[in-house]
Amino acid sequence: MSIPPLPEGEPSPTLADPHELLEGYLDHYRRTLFRKAAALPEEELRAAPLPSGWTPLELIRHLQYVEQRWLNWGFAAEQVPDPWGDRTDDGSDRWQVPAGMSTRQVLDAYAAQCDRSRRVTSAAKLDQRASVGGRFPTEEEAPTLAWILFHLLQEYARHVGQLDVVVELAGGGTGE
């Protein structure tokens, strides 16, 4: 039995190094997110077609902050000005894009965060625990890089799937 064709950009099925595999799939989801966003016109990027009320731009900004929370503030214990900046302050815990922030600014900030995330993960080992002093106050609470990357992958799988539904509702294609 042969391996079916893989979606464009997915890591090779012969890749065996867990670190390369995790980073490869994370980059695959990041590229897929950009491709899905590019399939939507500006008005659809800012529209909320689902009952939960989020927009594709809010989802992209949320994933920017997810990466920042887990990798920069979390794993590297960097001090970040507002780790929950993707959320509204009204207590509703909704994602938000600040008024006046352009689509290009959202996409550029997301891309810059992905670059920062790659710098954090490329130099670390999977069994390394997160540094204390950022998101994690004690060593007991600090997860390994492997755990964080798996967590990010499940977050991306869910959110890219949600974005796929939005693209389909807008009349675009489905799948990866």
PDB file of N, CA, C and O in Angstrom, residues 93-172:
ATOM      1  N   ASP A  93     -14.264  37.514  27.680  1.00  0.00           N
ATOM      2  CA  ASP A  93     -13.216  36.609  27.228  1.00  0.00           C
ATOM      3  C   ASP A  93     -13.274  36.377  25.718  1.00  0.00           C
ATOM      4  O   ASP A  93     -12.921  35.330  25.221  1.00  0.00           O
ATOM      5  N   ARG A  94     -13.769  37.372  24.980  1.00  0.00           N
ATOM      6  CA  ARG A  94     -13.836  37.267  23.515  1.00  0.00           C
ATOM      7  C   ARG A  94     -12.523  37.728  22.903  1.00  0.00           C
ATOM      8  O   ARG A  94     -11.863  38.618  23.423  1.00  0.00           O
ATOM      9  N   TRP A  95     -12.199  37.128  21.766  1.00  0.00           N
ATOM     10  CA  TRP A  95     -11.042  37.589  21.001  1.00  0.00           C
ATOM     11  C   TRP A  95     -11.376  38.948  20.411  1.00  0.00           C
ATOM     12  O   TRP A  95     -12.542  39.249  20.150  1.00  0.00           O
ATOM     13  N   GLN A  96     -10.343  39.748  20.167  1.00  0.00           N
ATOM     14  CA  GLN A  96     -10.595  41.063  19.591  1.00  0.00           C
ATOM     15  C   GLN A  96      -9.402  41.532  18.778  1.00  0.00           C
ATOM     16  O   GLN A  96      -8.275  41.141  19.023  1.00  0.00           O
ATOM     17  N   VAL A  97      -9.713  42.334  17.783  1.00  0.00           N
ATOM     18  CA  VAL A  97      -8.722  43.076  17.011  1.00  0.00           C
ATOM     19  C   VAL A  97      -9.005  44.538  17.315  1.00  0.00           C
ATOM     20  O   VAL A  97     -10.145  44.988  17.144  1.00  0.00           O
ATOM     21  N   PRO A  98      -8.018  45.280  17.797  1.00  0.00           N
ATOM     22  CA  PRO A  98      -8.271  46.682  18.134  1.00  0.00           C
ATOM     23  C   PRO A  98      -8.818  47.477  16.945  1.00  0.00           C
ATOM     24  O   PRO A  98      -8.438  47.239  15.799  1.00  0.00           O
ATOM     25  N   ALA A  99      -9.696  48.401  17.235  1.00  0.00           N
ATOM     26  CA  ALA A  99     -10.245  49.285  16.207  1.00  0.00           C
ATOM     27  C   ALA A  99      -9.089  49.988  15.503  1.00  0.00           C
ATOM     28  O   ALA A  99      -8.132  50.418  16.146  1.00  0.00           O
ATOM     29  N   GLY A 100      -9.174  50.060  14.206  1.00  0.00           N
ATOM     30  CA  GLY A 100      -8.152  50.740  13.432  1.00  0.00           C
ATOM     31  C   GLY A 100      -6.976  49.868  13.033  1.00  0.00           C
ATOM     32  O   GLY A 100      -6.114  50.305  12.274  1.00  0.00           O
ATOM     33  N   MET A 101      -6.913  48.634  13.536  1.00  0.00           N
ATOM     34  CA  MET A 101      -5.821  47.736  13.156  1.00  0.00           C
ATOM     35  C   MET A 101      -6.168  47.116  11.806  1.00  0.00           C
ATOM     36  O   MET A 101      -7.218  46.496  11.654  1.00  0.00           O
ATOM     37  N   SER A 102      -5.289  47.289  10.838  1.00  0.00           N
ATOM     38  CA  SER A 102      -5.554  46.796   9.488  1.00  0.00           C
ATOM     39  C   SER A 102      -5.304  45.294   9.387  1.00  0.00           C
ATOM     40  O   SER A 102      -4.614  44.703  10.226  1.00  0.00           O
ATOM     41  N   THR A 103      -5.844  44.712   8.343  1.00  0.00           N
ATOM     42  CA  THR A 103      -5.599  43.295   8.074  1.00  0.00           C
ATOM     43  C   THR A 103      -4.109  43.051   7.920  1.00  0.00           C
ATOM     44  O   THR A 103      -3.570  42.084   8.468  1.00  0.00           O
ATOM     45  N   ARG A 104      -3.422  43.914   7.186  1.00  0.00           N
ATOM     46  CA  ARG A 104      -1.972  43.764   6.989  1.00  0.00           C
ATOM     47  C   ARG A 104      -1.252  43.792   8.327  1.00  0.00           C
ATOM     48  O   ARG A 104      -0.328  43.010   8.555  1.00  0.00           O
ATOM     49  N   GLN A 105      -1.649  44.669   9.241  1.00  0.00           N
ATOM     50  CA  GLN A 105      -1.006  44.738  10.558  1.00  0.00           C
ATOM     51  C   GLN A 105      -1.226  43.442  11.339  1.00  0.00           C
ATOM     52  O   GLN A 105      -0.306  42.960  11.999  1.00  0.00           O
ATOM     53  N   VAL A 106      -2.422  42.894  11.273  1.00  0.00           N
ATOM     54  CA  VAL A 106      -2.707  41.629  11.972  1.00  0.00           C
ATOM     55  C   VAL A 106      -1.842  40.517  11.396  1.00  0.00           C
ATOM     56  O   VAL A 106      -1.196  39.766  12.145  1.00  0.00           O
ATOM     57  N   LEU A 107      -1.794  40.406  10.077  1.00  0.00           N
ATOM     58  CA  LEU A 107      -1.013  39.342   9.441  1.00  0.00           C
ATOM     59  C   LEU A 107       0.483  39.515   9.681  1.00  0.00           C
ATOM     60  O   LEU A 107       1.194  38.538   9.938  1.00  0.00           O
ATOM     61  N   ASP A 108       0.968  40.752   9.622  1.00  0.00           N
ATOM     62  CA  ASP A 108       2.392  41.007   9.872  1.00  0.00           C
ATOM     63  C   ASP A 108       2.774  40.705  11.319  1.00  0.00           C
ATOM     64  O   ASP A 108       3.843  40.136  11.582  1.00  0.00           O
ATOM     65  N   ALA A 109       1.916  41.068  12.270  1.00  0.00           N
ATOM     66  CA  ALA A 109       2.192  40.778  13.684  1.00  0.00           C
ATOM     67  C   ALA A 109       2.201  39.273  13.928  1.00  0.00           C
ATOM     68  O   ALA A 109       3.042  38.757  14.669  1.00  0.00           O
ATOM     69  N   TYR A 110       1.281  38.565  13.289  1.00  0.00           N
ATOM     70  CA  TYR A 110       1.246  37.103  13.404  1.00  0.00           C
ATOM     71  C   TYR A 110       2.528  36.489  12.821  1.00  0.00           C
ATOM     72  O   TYR A 110       3.166  35.649  13.456  1.00  0.00           O
ATOM     73  N   ALA A 111       2.935  36.935  11.642  1.00  0.00           N
ATOM     74  CA  ALA A 111       4.151  36.406  11.008  1.00  0.00           C
ATOM     75  C   ALA A 111       5.384  36.695  11.866  1.00  0.00           C
ATOM     76  O   ALA A 111       6.252  35.827  12.029  1.00  0.00           O
ATOM     77  N   ALA A 112       5.459  37.888  12.432  1.00  0.00           N
ATOM     78  CA  ALA A 112       6.593  38.239  13.289  1.00  0.00           C
ATOM     79  C   ALA A 112       6.621  37.358  14.535  1.00  0.00           C
ATOM     80  O   ALA A 112       7.693  36.919  14.980  1.00  0.00           O
ATOM     81  N   GLN A 113       5.448  37.074  15.100  1.00  0.00           N
ATOM     82  CA  GLN A 113       5.393  36.197  16.262  1.00  0.00           C
ATOM     83  C   GLN A 113       5.840  34.779  15.896  1.00  0.00           C
ATOM     84  O   GLN A 113       6.552  34.137  16.659  1.00  0.00           O
ATOM     85  N   CYS A 114       5.433  34.297  14.741  1.00  0.00           N
ATOM     86  CA  CYS A 114       5.867  32.962  14.298  1.00  0.00           C
ATOM     87  C   CYS A 114       7.387  32.900  14.198  1.00  0.00           C
ATOM     88  O   CYS A 114       7.999  31.911  14.608  1.00  0.00           O
ATOM     89  N   ASP A 115       8.007  33.976  13.688  1.00  0.00           N
ATOM     90  CA  ASP A 115       9.475  34.029  13.617  1.00  0.00           C
ATOM     91  C   ASP A 115      10.097  33.998  15.015  1.00  0.00           C
ATOM     92  O   ASP A 115      11.078  33.290  15.251  1.00  0.00           O
ATOM     93  N   ARG A 116       9.519  34.773  15.941  1.00  0.00           N
ATOM     94  CA  ARG A 116      10.029  34.760  17.321  1.00  0.00           C
ATOM     95  C   ARG A 116       9.883  33.373  17.932  1.00  0.00           C
ATOM     96  O   ARG A 116      10.783  32.870  18.619  1.00  0.00           O
ATOM     97  N   SER A 117       8.759  32.725  17.673  1.00  0.00           N
ATOM     98  CA  SER A 117       8.518  31.384  18.202  1.00  0.00           C
ATOM     99  C   SER A 117       9.550  30.390  17.678  1.00  0.00           C
ATOM    100  O   SER A 117      10.068  29.561  18.432  1.00  0.00           O
ATOM    101  N   ARG A 118       9.854  30.474  16.373  1.00  0.00           N
ATOM    102  CA  ARG A 118      10.857  29.569  15.789  1.00  0.00           C
ATOM    103  C   ARG A 118      12.217  29.752  16.455  1.00  0.00           C
ATOM    104  O   ARG A 118      12.936  28.779  16.674  1.00  0.00           O
ATOM    105  N   ARG A 119      12.575  31.000  16.753  1.00  0.00           N
ATOM    106  CA  ARG A 119      13.862  31.247  17.407  1.00  0.00           C
ATOM    107  C   ARG A 119      13.897  30.604  18.798  1.00  0.00           C
ATOM    108  O   ARG A 119      14.913  30.061  19.212  1.00  0.00           O
ATOM    109  N   VAL A 120      12.791  30.653  19.510  1.00  0.00           N
ATOM    110  CA  VAL A 120      12.727  30.046  20.847  1.00  0.00           C
ATOM    111  C   VAL A 120      12.845  28.534  20.752  1.00  0.00           C
ATOM    112  O   VAL A 120      13.602  27.913  21.497  1.00  0.00           O
ATOM    113  N   THR A 121      12.109  27.917  19.857  1.00  0.00           N
ATOM    114  CA  THR A 121      12.059  26.455  19.823  1.00  0.00           C
ATOM    115  C   THR A 121      13.270  25.817  19.165  1.00  0.00           C
ATOM    116  O   THR A 121      13.657  24.712  19.544  1.00  0.00           O
ATOM    117  N   SER A 122      13.880  26.480  18.203  1.00  0.00           N
ATOM    118  CA  SER A 122      14.970  25.849  17.456  1.00  0.00           C
ATOM    119  C   SER A 122      16.190  25.577  18.319  1.00  0.00           C
ATOM    120  O   SER A 122      16.909  24.605  18.096  1.00  0.00           O
ATOM    121  N   ALA A 123      16.435  26.393  19.318  1.00  0.00           N
ATOM    122  CA  ALA A 123      17.628  26.248  20.144  1.00  0.00           C
ATOM    123  C   ALA A 123      17.407  25.368  21.377  1.00  0.00           C
ATOM    124  O   ALA A 123      18.353  25.063  22.093  1.00  0.00           O
ATOM    125  N   ALA A 124      16.184  24.945  21.618  1.00  0.00           N
ATOM    126  CA  ALA A 124      15.868  24.206  22.843  1.00  0.00           C
ATOM    127  C   ALA A 124      15.706  22.712  22.561  1.00  0.00           C
ATOM    128  O   ALA A 124      15.478  22.296  21.431  1.00  0.00           O
ATOM    129  N   LYS A 125      15.768  21.936  23.604  1.00  0.00           N
ATOM    130  CA  LYS A 125      15.553  20.490  23.515  1.00  0.00           C
ATOM    131  C   LYS A 125      14.123  20.187  23.967  1.00  0.00           C
ATOM    132  O   LYS A 125      13.573  20.883  24.805  1.00  0.00           O
ATOM    133  N   LEU A 126      13.545  19.131  23.397  1.00  0.00           N
ATOM    134  CA  LEU A 126      12.150  18.792  23.712  1.00  0.00           C
ATOM    135  C   LEU A 126      11.926  18.479  25.180  1.00  0.00           C
ATOM    136  O   LEU A 126      10.853  18.753  25.717  1.00  0.00           O
ATOM    137  N   ASP A 127      12.928  17.915  25.858  1.00  0.00           N
ATOM    138  CA  ASP A 127      12.739  17.563  27.275  1.00  0.00           C
ATOM    139  C   ASP A 127      13.050  18.722  28.217  1.00  0.00           C
ATOM    140  O   ASP A 127      12.913  18.606  29.434  1.00  0.00           O
ATOM    141  N   GLN A 128      13.429  19.855  27.654  1.00  0.00           N
ATOM    142  CA  GLN A 128      13.721  21.036  28.468  1.00  0.00           C
ATOM    143  C   GLN A 128      12.423  21.603  29.029  1.00  0.00           C
ATOM    144  O   GLN A 128      11.431  21.735  28.330  1.00  0.00           O
ATOM    145  N   ARG A 129      12.456  21.924  30.324  1.00  0.00           N
ATOM    146  CA  ARG A 129      11.282  22.526  30.962  1.00  0.00           C
ATOM    147  C   ARG A 129      11.299  24.034  30.754  1.00  0.00           C
ATOM    148  O   ARG A 129      12.337  24.650  30.598  1.00  0.00           O
ATOM    149  N   ALA A 130      10.111  24.609  30.760  1.00  0.00           N
ATOM    150  CA  ALA A 130       9.981  26.058  30.614  1.00  0.00           C
ATOM    151  C   ALA A 130      10.715  26.771  31.738  1.00  0.00           C
ATOM    152  O   ALA A 130      10.789  26.273  32.864  1.00  0.00           O
ATOM    153  N   SER A 131      11.243  27.930  31.419  1.00  0.00           N
ATOM    154  CA  SER A 131      11.917  28.746  32.427  1.00  0.00           C
ATOM    155  C   SER A 131      10.891  29.298  33.400  1.00  0.00           C
ATOM    156  O   SER A 131       9.751  29.579  33.040  1.00  0.00           O
ATOM    157  N   VAL A 132      11.322  29.481  34.611  1.00  0.00           N
ATOM    158  CA  VAL A 132      10.462  30.038  35.655  1.00  0.00           C
ATOM    159  C   VAL A 132      10.586  31.555  35.629  1.00  0.00           C
ATOM    160  O   VAL A 132      11.653  32.088  35.360  1.00  0.00           O
ATOM    161  N   GLY A 133       9.486  32.230  35.910  1.00  0.00           N
ATOM    162  CA  GLY A 133       9.529  33.685  36.015  1.00  0.00           C
ATOM    163  C   GLY A 133       8.666  34.409  35.009  1.00  0.00           C
ATOM    164  O   GLY A 133       8.425  35.595  35.155  1.00  0.00           O
ATOM    165  N   GLY A 134       8.186  33.713  33.999  1.00  0.00           N
ATOM    166  CA  GLY A 134       7.255  34.314  33.051  1.00  0.00           C
ATOM    167  C   GLY A 134       5.864  33.822  33.395  1.00  0.00           C
ATOM    168  O   GLY A 134       5.313  34.159  34.449  1.00  0.00           O
ATOM    169  N   ARG A 135       5.317  32.983  32.550  1.00  0.00           N
ATOM    170  CA  ARG A 135       3.986  32.436  32.773  1.00  0.00           C
ATOM    171  C   ARG A 135       3.972  31.459  33.941  1.00  0.00           C
ATOM    172  O   ARG A 135       2.945  31.302  34.610  1.00  0.00           O
ATOM    173  N   PHE A 136       5.092  30.795  34.172  1.00  0.00           N
ATOM    174  CA  PHE A 136       5.136  29.744  35.187  1.00  0.00           C
ATOM    175  C   PHE A 136       5.961  30.188  36.391  1.00  0.00           C
ATOM    176  O   PHE A 136       7.167  30.393  36.297  1.00  0.00           O
ATOM    177  N   PRO A 137       5.297  30.335  37.550  1.00  0.00           N
ATOM    178  CA  PRO A 137       5.998  30.838  38.731  1.00  0.00           C
ATOM    179  C   PRO A 137       6.895  29.802  39.410  1.00  0.00           C
ATOM    180  O   PRO A 137       7.829  30.171  40.112  1.00  0.00           O
ATOM    181  N   THR A 138       6.627  28.513  39.199  1.00  0.00           N
ATOM    182  CA  THR A 138       7.443  27.492  39.863  1.00  0.00           C
ATOM    183  C   THR A 138       7.878  26.427  38.851  1.00  0.00           C
ATOM    184  O   THR A 138       7.235  26.228  37.820  1.00  0.00           O
ATOM    185  N   GLU A 139       8.962  25.739  39.182  1.00  0.00           N
ATOM    186  CA  GLU A 139       9.469  24.680  38.310  1.00  0.00           C
ATOM    187  C   GLU A 139       8.459  23.540  38.171  1.00  0.00           C
ATOM    188  O   GLU A 139       8.360  22.926  37.112  1.00  0.00           O
ATOM    189  N   GLU A 140       7.700  23.265  39.213  1.00  0.00           N
ATOM    190  CA  GLU A 140       6.702  22.187  39.161  1.00  0.00           C
ATOM    191  C   GLU A 140       5.610  22.471  38.131  1.00  0.00           C
ATOM    192  O   GLU A 140       5.031  21.557  37.568  1.00  0.00           O
ATOM    193  N   GLU A 141       5.310  23.729  37.901  1.00  0.00           N
ATOM    194  CA  GLU A 141       4.270  24.114  36.943  1.00  0.00           C
ATOM    195  C   GLU A 141       4.788  24.212  35.512  1.00  0.00           C
ATOM    196  O   GLU A 141       3.995  24.303  34.575  1.00  0.00           O
ATOM    197  N   ALA A 142       6.097  24.207  35.343  1.00  0.00           N
ATOM    198  CA  ALA A 142       6.703  24.455  34.041  1.00  0.00           C
ATOM    199  C   ALA A 142       6.689  23.185  33.177  1.00  0.00           C
ATOM    200  O   ALA A 142       7.334  22.199  33.505  1.00  0.00           O
ATOM    201  N   PRO A 143       5.952  23.212  32.054  1.00  0.00           N
ATOM    202  CA  PRO A 143       5.905  22.043  31.172  1.00  0.00           C
ATOM    203  C   PRO A 143       7.167  21.940  30.310  1.00  0.00           C
ATOM    204  O   PRO A 143       7.942  22.895  30.204  1.00  0.00           O
ATOM    205  N   THR A 144       7.342  20.799  29.675  1.00  0.00           N
ATOM    206  CA  THR A 144       8.450  20.623  28.738  1.00  0.00           C
ATOM    207  C   THR A 144       8.111  21.286  27.403  1.00  0.00           C
ATOM    208  O   THR A 144       6.942  21.526  27.092  1.00  0.00           O
ATOM    209  N   LEU A 145       9.151  21.519  26.612  1.00  0.00           N
ATOM    210  CA  LEU A 145       8.928  22.061  25.278  1.00  0.00           C
ATOM    211  C   LEU A 145       8.089  21.084  24.454  1.00  0.00           C
ATOM    212  O   LEU A 145       7.214  21.513  23.702  1.00  0.00           O
ATOM    213  N   ALA A 146       8.316  19.789  24.603  1.00  0.00           N
ATOM    214  CA  ALA A 146       7.521  18.799  23.862  1.00  0.00           C
ATOM    215  C   ALA A 146       6.042  18.972  24.178  1.00  0.00           C
ATOM    216  O   ALA A 146       5.201  18.982  23.275  1.00  0.00           O
ATOM    217  N   TRP A 147       5.696  19.115  25.449  1.00  0.00           N
ATOM    218  CA  TRP A 147       4.292  19.273  25.834  1.00  0.00           C
ATOM    219  C   TRP A 147       3.716  20.541  25.214  1.00  0.00           C
ATOM    220  O   TRP A 147       2.607  20.543  24.682  1.00  0.00           O
ATOM    221  N   ILE A 148       4.480  21.636  25.288  1.00  0.00           N
ATOM    222  CA  ILE A 148       4.003  22.910  24.746  1.00  0.00           C
ATOM    223  C   ILE A 148       3.762  22.791  23.241  1.00  0.00           C
ATOM    224  O   ILE A 148       2.732  23.235  22.732  1.00  0.00           O
ATOM    225  N   LEU A 149       4.697  22.180  22.517  1.00  0.00           N
ATOM    226  CA  LEU A 149       4.530  22.054  21.068  1.00  0.00           C
ATOM    227  C   LEU A 149       3.336  21.171  20.715  1.00  0.00           C
ATOM    228  O   LEU A 149       2.584  21.476  19.782  1.00  0.00           O
ATOM    229  N   PHE A 150       3.136  20.088  21.451  1.00  0.00           N
ATOM    230  CA  PHE A 150       1.940  19.273  21.212  1.00  0.00           C
ATOM    231  C   PHE A 150       0.674  20.074  21.503  1.00  0.00           C
ATOM    232  O   PHE A 150      -0.312  19.982  20.777  1.00  0.00           O
ATOM    233  N   HIS A 151       0.702  20.866  22.564  1.00  0.00           N
ATOM    234  CA  HIS A 151      -0.454  21.698  22.890  1.00  0.00           C
ATOM    235  C   HIS A 151      -0.736  22.691  21.759  1.00  0.00           C
ATOM    236  O   HIS A 151      -1.889  22.871  21.355  1.00  0.00           O
ATOM    237  N   LEU A 152       0.321  23.326  21.257  1.00  0.00           N
ATOM    238  CA  LEU A 152       0.143  24.275  20.157  1.00  0.00           C
ATOM    239  C   LEU A 152      -0.413  23.580  18.915  1.00  0.00           C
ATOM    240  O   LEU A 152      -1.269  24.134  18.225  1.00  0.00           O
ATOM    241  N   LEU A 153       0.053  22.370  18.633  1.00  0.00           N
ATOM    242  CA  LEU A 153      -0.454  21.640  17.467  1.00  0.00           C
ATOM    243  C   LEU A 153      -1.941  21.352  17.589  1.00  0.00           C
ATOM    244  O   LEU A 153      -2.695  21.497  16.618  1.00  0.00           O
ATOM    245  N   GLN A 154      -2.406  20.949  18.761  1.00  0.00           N
ATOM    246  CA  GLN A 154      -3.843  20.686  18.897  1.00  0.00           C
ATOM    247  C   GLN A 154      -4.636  21.977  18.800  1.00  0.00           C
ATOM    248  O   GLN A 154      -5.726  22.002  18.247  1.00  0.00           O
ATOM    249  N   GLU A 155      -4.069  23.067  19.277  1.00  0.00           N
ATOM    250  CA  GLU A 155      -4.747  24.364  19.160  1.00  0.00           C
ATOM    251  C   GLU A 155      -4.845  24.772  17.685  1.00  0.00           C
ATOM    252  O   GLU A 155      -5.896  25.199  17.215  1.00  0.00           O
ATOM    253  N   TYR A 156      -3.752  24.610  16.966  1.00  0.00           N
ATOM    254  CA  TYR A 156      -3.777  24.933  15.534  1.00  0.00           C
ATOM    255  C   TYR A 156      -4.718  24.014  14.759  1.00  0.00           C
ATOM    256  O   TYR A 156      -5.445  24.483  13.881  1.00  0.00           O
ATOM    257  N   ALA A 157      -4.701  22.736  15.050  1.00  0.00           N
ATOM    258  CA  ALA A 157      -5.573  21.802  14.322  1.00  0.00           C
ATOM    259  C   ALA A 157      -7.034  22.223  14.476  1.00  0.00           C
ATOM    260  O   ALA A 157      -7.798  22.240  13.504  1.00  0.00           O
ATOM    261  N   ARG A 158      -7.415  22.570  15.682  1.00  0.00           N
ATOM    262  CA  ARG A 158      -8.798  22.994  15.933  1.00  0.00           C
ATOM    263  C   ARG A 158      -9.111  24.299  15.205  1.00  0.00           C
ATOM    264  O   ARG A 158     -10.112  24.404  14.492  1.00  0.00           O
ATOM    265  N   HIS A 159      -8.250  25.294  15.357  1.00  0.00           N
ATOM    266  CA  HIS A 159      -8.550  26.607  14.801  1.00  0.00           C
ATOM    267  C   HIS A 159      -8.439  26.648  13.274  1.00  0.00           C
ATOM    268  O   HIS A 159      -9.225  27.338  12.624  1.00  0.00           O
ATOM    269  N   VAL A 160      -7.492  25.947  12.696  1.00  0.00           N
ATOM    270  CA  VAL A 160      -7.412  25.911  11.233  1.00  0.00           C
ATOM    271  C   VAL A 160      -8.631  25.176  10.681  1.00  0.00           C
ATOM    272  O   VAL A 160      -9.171  25.545   9.644  1.00  0.00           O
ATOM    273  N   GLY A 161      -9.112  24.156  11.390  1.00  0.00           N
ATOM    274  CA  GLY A 161     -10.352  23.491  10.985  1.00  0.00           C
ATOM    275  C   GLY A 161     -11.546  24.432  11.045  1.00  0.00           C
ATOM    276  O   GLY A 161     -12.401  24.427  10.152  1.00  0.00           O
ATOM    277  N   GLN A 162     -11.602  25.246  12.082  1.00  0.00           N
ATOM    278  CA  GLN A 162     -12.682  26.232  12.177  1.00  0.00           C
ATOM    279  C   GLN A 162     -12.594  27.239  11.025  1.00  0.00           C
ATOM    280  O   GLN A 162     -13.612  27.601  10.423  1.00  0.00           O
ATOM    281  N   LEU A 163     -11.388  27.672  10.724  1.00  0.00           N
ATOM    282  CA  LEU A 163     -11.207  28.618   9.621  1.00  0.00           C
ATOM    283  C   LEU A 163     -11.599  27.974   8.293  1.00  0.00           C
ATOM    284  O   LEU A 163     -12.158  28.638   7.423  1.00  0.00           O
ATOM    285  N   ASP A 164     -11.353  26.695   8.153  1.00  0.00           N
ATOM    286  CA  ASP A 164     -11.752  25.969   6.952  1.00  0.00           C
ATOM    287  C   ASP A 164     -13.270  26.038   6.764  1.00  0.00           C
ATOM    288  O   ASP A 164     -13.751  26.235   5.648  1.00  0.00           O
ATOM    289  N   VAL A 165     -14.017  25.909   7.847  1.00  0.00           N
ATOM    290  CA  VAL A 165     -15.479  26.001   7.776  1.00  0.00           C
ATOM    291  C   VAL A 165     -15.892  27.406   7.328  1.00  0.00           C
ATOM    292  O   VAL A 165     -16.773  27.565   6.479  1.00  0.00           O
ATOM    293  N   VAL A 166     -15.246  28.422   7.869  1.00  0.00           N
ATOM    294  CA  VAL A 166     -15.578  29.805   7.506  1.00  0.00           C
ATOM    295  C   VAL A 166     -15.291  30.046   6.019  1.00  0.00           C
ATOM    296  O   VAL A 166     -16.090  30.674   5.323  1.00  0.00           O
ATOM    297  N   VAL A 167     -14.164  29.542   5.527  1.00  0.00           N
ATOM    298  CA  VAL A 167     -13.833  29.700   4.104  1.00  0.00           C
ATOM    299  C   VAL A 167     -14.887  28.991   3.255  1.00  0.00           C
ATOM    300  O   VAL A 167     -15.346  29.524   2.243  1.00  0.00           O
ATOM    301  N   GLU A 168     -15.302  27.808   3.669  1.00  0.00           N
ATOM    302  CA  GLU A 168     -16.339  27.092   2.914  1.00  0.00           C
ATOM    303  C   GLU A 168     -17.657  27.870   2.913  1.00  0.00           C
ATOM    304  O   GLU A 168     -18.309  27.993   1.877  1.00  0.00           O
ATOM    305  N   LEU A 169     -18.045  28.415   4.059  1.00  0.00           N
ATOM    306  CA  LEU A 169     -19.276  29.204   4.126  1.00  0.00           C
ATOM    307  C   LEU A 169     -19.205  30.446   3.238  1.00  0.00           C
ATOM    308  O   LEU A 169     -20.223  30.908   2.719  1.00  0.00           O
ATOM    309  N   ALA A 170     -18.003  30.963   3.056  1.00  0.00           N
ATOM    310  CA  ALA A 170     -17.822  32.153   2.209  1.00  0.00           C
ATOM    311  C   ALA A 170     -17.741  31.788   0.727  1.00  0.00           C
ATOM    312  O   ALA A 170     -17.546  32.656  -0.109  1.00  0.00           O
ATOM    313  N   GLY A 171     -17.867  30.504   0.425  1.00  0.00           N
ATOM    314  CA  GLY A 171     -17.865  30.069  -0.965  1.00  0.00           C
ATOM    315  C   GLY A 171     -16.514  29.609  -1.471  1.00  0.00           C
ATOM    316  O   GLY A 171     -16.332  29.356  -2.657  1.00  0.00           O
ATOM    317  N   GLY A 172     -15.548  29.482  -0.562  1.00  0.00           N
ATOM    318  CA  GLY A 172     -14.209  29.027  -0.963  1.00  0.00           C
ATOM    319  C   GLY A 172     -14.086  27.527  -0.902  1.00  0.00           C
ATOM    320  O   GLY A 172     -15.031  26.812  -0.567  1.00  0.00           O
TER     321      GLY A 172
END
